[in-house]
Tab-separated table of C-alpha atoms in Angstrom:
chain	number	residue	atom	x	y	z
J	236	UNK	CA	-8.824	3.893	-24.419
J	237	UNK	CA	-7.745	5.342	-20.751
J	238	UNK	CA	-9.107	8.112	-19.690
J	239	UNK	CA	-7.241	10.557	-18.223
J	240	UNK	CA	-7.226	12.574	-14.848
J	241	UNK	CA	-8.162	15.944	-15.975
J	242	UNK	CA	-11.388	14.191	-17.682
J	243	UNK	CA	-11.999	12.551	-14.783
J	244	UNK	CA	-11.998	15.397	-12.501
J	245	UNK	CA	-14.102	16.863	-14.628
J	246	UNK	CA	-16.684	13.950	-14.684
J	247	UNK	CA	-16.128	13.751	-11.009
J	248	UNK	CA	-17.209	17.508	-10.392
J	249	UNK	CA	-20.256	17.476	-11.934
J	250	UNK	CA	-23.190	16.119	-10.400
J	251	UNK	CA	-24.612	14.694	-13.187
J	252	UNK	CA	-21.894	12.827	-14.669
J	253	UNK	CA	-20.461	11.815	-10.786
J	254	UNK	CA	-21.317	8.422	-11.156
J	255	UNK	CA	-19.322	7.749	-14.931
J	256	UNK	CA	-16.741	10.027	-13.225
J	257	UNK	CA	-17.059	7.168	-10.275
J	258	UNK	CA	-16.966	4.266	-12.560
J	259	UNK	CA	-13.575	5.774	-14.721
J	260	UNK	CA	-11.977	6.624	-11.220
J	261	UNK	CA	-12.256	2.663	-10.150
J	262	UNK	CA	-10.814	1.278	-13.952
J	263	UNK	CA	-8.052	3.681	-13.854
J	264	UNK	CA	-6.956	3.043	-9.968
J	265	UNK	CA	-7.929	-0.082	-8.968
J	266	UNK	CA	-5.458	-2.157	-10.012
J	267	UNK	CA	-2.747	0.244	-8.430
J	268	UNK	CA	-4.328	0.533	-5.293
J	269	UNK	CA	-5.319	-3.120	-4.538
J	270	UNK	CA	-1.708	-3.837	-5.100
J	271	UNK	CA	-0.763	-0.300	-2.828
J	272	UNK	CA	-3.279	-1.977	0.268
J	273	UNK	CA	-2.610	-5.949	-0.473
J	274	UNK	CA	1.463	-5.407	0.608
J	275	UNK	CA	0.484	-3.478	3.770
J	276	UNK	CA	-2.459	-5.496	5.136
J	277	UNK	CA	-1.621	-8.961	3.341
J	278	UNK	CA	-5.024	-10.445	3.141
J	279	UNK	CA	-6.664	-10.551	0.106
J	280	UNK	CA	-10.252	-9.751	1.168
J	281	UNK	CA	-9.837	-7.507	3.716
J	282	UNK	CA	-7.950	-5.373	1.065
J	283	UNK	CA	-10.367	-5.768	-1.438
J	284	UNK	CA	-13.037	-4.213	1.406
J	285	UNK	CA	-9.948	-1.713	2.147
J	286	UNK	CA	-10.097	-0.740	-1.460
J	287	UNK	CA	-13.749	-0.455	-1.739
J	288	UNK	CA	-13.785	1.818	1.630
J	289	UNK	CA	-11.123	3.713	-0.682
J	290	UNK	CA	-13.166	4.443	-3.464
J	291	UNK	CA	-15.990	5.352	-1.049
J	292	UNK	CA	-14.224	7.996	0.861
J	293	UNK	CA	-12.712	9.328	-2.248
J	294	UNK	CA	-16.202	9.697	-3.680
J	295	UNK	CA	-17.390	11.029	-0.135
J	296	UNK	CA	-14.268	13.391	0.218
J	297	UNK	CA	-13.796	14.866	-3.977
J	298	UNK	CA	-14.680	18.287	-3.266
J	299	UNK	CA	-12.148	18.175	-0.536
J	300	UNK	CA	-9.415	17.799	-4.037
J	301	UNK	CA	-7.783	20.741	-4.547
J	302	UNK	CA	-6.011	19.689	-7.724
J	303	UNK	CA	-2.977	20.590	-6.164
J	304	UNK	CA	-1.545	16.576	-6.240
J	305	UNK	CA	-1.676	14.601	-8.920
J	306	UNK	CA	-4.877	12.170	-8.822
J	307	UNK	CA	-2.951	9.257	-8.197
J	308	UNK	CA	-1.174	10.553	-5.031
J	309	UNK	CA	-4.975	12.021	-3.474
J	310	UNK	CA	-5.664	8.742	-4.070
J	311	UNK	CA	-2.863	6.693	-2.378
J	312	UNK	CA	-3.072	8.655	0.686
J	313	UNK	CA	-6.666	7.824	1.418
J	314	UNK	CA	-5.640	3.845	0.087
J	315	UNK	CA	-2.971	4.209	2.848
J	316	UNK	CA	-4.742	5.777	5.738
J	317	UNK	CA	-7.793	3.477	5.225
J	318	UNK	CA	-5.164	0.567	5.229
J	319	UNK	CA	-3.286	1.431	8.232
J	320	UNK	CA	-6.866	1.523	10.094
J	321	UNK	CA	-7.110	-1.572	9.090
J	322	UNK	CA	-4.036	-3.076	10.456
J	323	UNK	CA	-4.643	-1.092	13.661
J	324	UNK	CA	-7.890	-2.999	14.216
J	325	UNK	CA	-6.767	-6.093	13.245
J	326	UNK	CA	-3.400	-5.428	15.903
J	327	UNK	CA	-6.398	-4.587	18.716
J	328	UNK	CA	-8.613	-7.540	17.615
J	329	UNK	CA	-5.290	-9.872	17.704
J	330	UNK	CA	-5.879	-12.237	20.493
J	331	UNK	CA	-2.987	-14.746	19.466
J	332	UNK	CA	0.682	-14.090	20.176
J	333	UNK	CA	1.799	-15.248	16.627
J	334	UNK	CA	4.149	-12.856	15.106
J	335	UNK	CA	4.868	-11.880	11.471
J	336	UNK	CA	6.962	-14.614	10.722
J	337	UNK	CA	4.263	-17.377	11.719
J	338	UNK	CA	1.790	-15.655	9.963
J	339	UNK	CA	3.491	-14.790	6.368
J	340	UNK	CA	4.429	-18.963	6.724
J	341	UNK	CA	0.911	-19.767	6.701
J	342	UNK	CA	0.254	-17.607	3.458
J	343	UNK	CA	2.659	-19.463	1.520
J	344	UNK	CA	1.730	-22.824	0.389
J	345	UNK	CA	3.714	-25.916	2.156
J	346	UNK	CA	4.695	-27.344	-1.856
J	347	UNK	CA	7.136	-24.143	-2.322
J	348	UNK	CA	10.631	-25.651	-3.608
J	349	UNK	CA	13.817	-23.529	-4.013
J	350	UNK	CA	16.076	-20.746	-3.201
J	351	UNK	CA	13.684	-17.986	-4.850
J	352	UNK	CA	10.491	-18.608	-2.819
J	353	UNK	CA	12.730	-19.221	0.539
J	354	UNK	CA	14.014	-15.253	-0.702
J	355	UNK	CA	10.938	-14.155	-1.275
J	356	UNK	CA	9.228	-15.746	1.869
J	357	UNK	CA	12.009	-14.300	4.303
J	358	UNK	CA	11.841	-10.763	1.902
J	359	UNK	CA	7.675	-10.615	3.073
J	360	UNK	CA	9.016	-11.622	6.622
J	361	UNK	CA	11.410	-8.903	6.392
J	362	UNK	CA	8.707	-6.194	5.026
J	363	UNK	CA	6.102	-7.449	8.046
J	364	UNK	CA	8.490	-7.201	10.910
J	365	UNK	CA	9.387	-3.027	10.387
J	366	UNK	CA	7.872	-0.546	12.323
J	367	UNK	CA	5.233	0.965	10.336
J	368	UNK	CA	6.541	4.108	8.626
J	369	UNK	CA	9.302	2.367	7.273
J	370	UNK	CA	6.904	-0.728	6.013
J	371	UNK	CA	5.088	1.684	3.964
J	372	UNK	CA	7.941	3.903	3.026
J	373	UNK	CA	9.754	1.058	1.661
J	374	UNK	CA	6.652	-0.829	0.165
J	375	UNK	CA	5.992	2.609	-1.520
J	376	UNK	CA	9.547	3.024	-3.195
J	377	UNK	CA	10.313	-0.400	-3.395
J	378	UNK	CA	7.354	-2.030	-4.572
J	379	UNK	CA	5.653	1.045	-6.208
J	380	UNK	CA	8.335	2.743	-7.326
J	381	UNK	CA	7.064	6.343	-6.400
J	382	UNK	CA	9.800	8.810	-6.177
J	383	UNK	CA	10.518	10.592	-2.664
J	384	UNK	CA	8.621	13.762	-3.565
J	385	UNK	CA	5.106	11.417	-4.334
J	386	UNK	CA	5.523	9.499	-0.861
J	387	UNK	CA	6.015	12.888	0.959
J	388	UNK	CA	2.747	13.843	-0.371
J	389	UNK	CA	0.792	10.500	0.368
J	390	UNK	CA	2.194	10.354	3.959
J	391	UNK	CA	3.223	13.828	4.950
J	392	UNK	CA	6.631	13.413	5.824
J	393	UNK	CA	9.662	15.526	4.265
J	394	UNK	CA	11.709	14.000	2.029
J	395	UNK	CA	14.470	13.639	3.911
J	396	UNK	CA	13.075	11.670	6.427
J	397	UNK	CA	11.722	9.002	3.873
J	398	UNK	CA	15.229	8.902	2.583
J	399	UNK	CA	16.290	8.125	5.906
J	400	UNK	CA	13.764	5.375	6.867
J	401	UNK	CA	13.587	3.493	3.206
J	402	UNK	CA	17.164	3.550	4.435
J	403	UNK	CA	16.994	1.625	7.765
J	404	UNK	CA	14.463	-0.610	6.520
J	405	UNK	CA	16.164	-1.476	3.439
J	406	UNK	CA	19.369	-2.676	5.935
J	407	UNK	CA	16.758	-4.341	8.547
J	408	UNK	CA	15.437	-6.298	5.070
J	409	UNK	CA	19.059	-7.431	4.359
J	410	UNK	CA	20.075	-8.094	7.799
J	411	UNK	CA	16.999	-10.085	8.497
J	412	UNK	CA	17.459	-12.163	5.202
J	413	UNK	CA	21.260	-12.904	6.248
J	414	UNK	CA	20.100	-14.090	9.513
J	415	UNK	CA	17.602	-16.119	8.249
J	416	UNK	CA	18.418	-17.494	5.043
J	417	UNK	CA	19.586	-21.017	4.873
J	418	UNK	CA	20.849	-23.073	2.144
């Protein structure tokens, strides 16, 4: 049975049943948001620490829910914010030169065979190599499939200015795959 938002608000409000509240918060989100903080950082343990710093700060930070956003989207915008922290530490600990490209390369493993894991490959090199509001604007609508009016609330930019950069990255994406795709 899933539990739904409004029941766990209400778990999450009261002091004595916080911790069930906690518990219901993780099984209904966790999933989501691993998935949400895996395509903007990439590594699979740093997100998983990403997502636990999540679910900390939400539990820190519930009081600060005014019930005026969905769960979900409260919930995203912390996953985001704590993500983007990330990468900015990991771009300040950086001491290599490699770029994107190099690095998404070494993810994949060298037995990959075929036109739809070259695609794929040169669609993550794509995604890596934006600037950074249009990364997560396009990972967001793309991958999450939020609508416009849900990724104006996570990042706190007006709709029209998503439209306009899920735009430009989606013709960087393409461009970058013509470029670089070879059969």
């Amino acid at each position: 049975m899933k539990i739904k938002d409004a029941e766990i608000i209400s778990l999450m409000q009261n002091p004595r049943t916080q911790e069930k509240g906690v518990r219901a918060l993780m099984d209904a989100y966790q999933s989501r948001l691993y998935w949400h903080i895996r395509r903007i950082i990439v590594d699979g343990d740093l997100a998983q620490d990403t997502l636990q710093e999540t679910f900390i700060k939400a539990y820190q930070n519930f009081h600060q829910f005014k019930n005026d956003s969905q769960l979900y989207t409260w919930l995203y915008r912390i996953a985001t914010n704590e993500a983007l922290q990330q990468v900015n530490k990991m771009k300040k600990m950086q001491k290599t030169d490699e770029d994107p490209e190099y690095y998404m390369q070494n993810l994949v493993s060298d037995n990959t065979e075929g036109d739809a894991e070259e695609i794929q490959l040169l669609l993550q090199n794509a995604i890596q190599s934006l600037p950074e509001k249009q990364k997560l604007v396009f990972m967001m609508r793309y991958y999450d499939d939020l609508p416009y009016e849900e990724i104006s609330k996570i990042v706190d930019m007006s709709v029209g200015t998503l439209k306009t950069n899920y735009h430009y990255a989606k013709q960087k994406i393409e461009e970058y795959i013509k470029e670089n795709y070879e059969r």
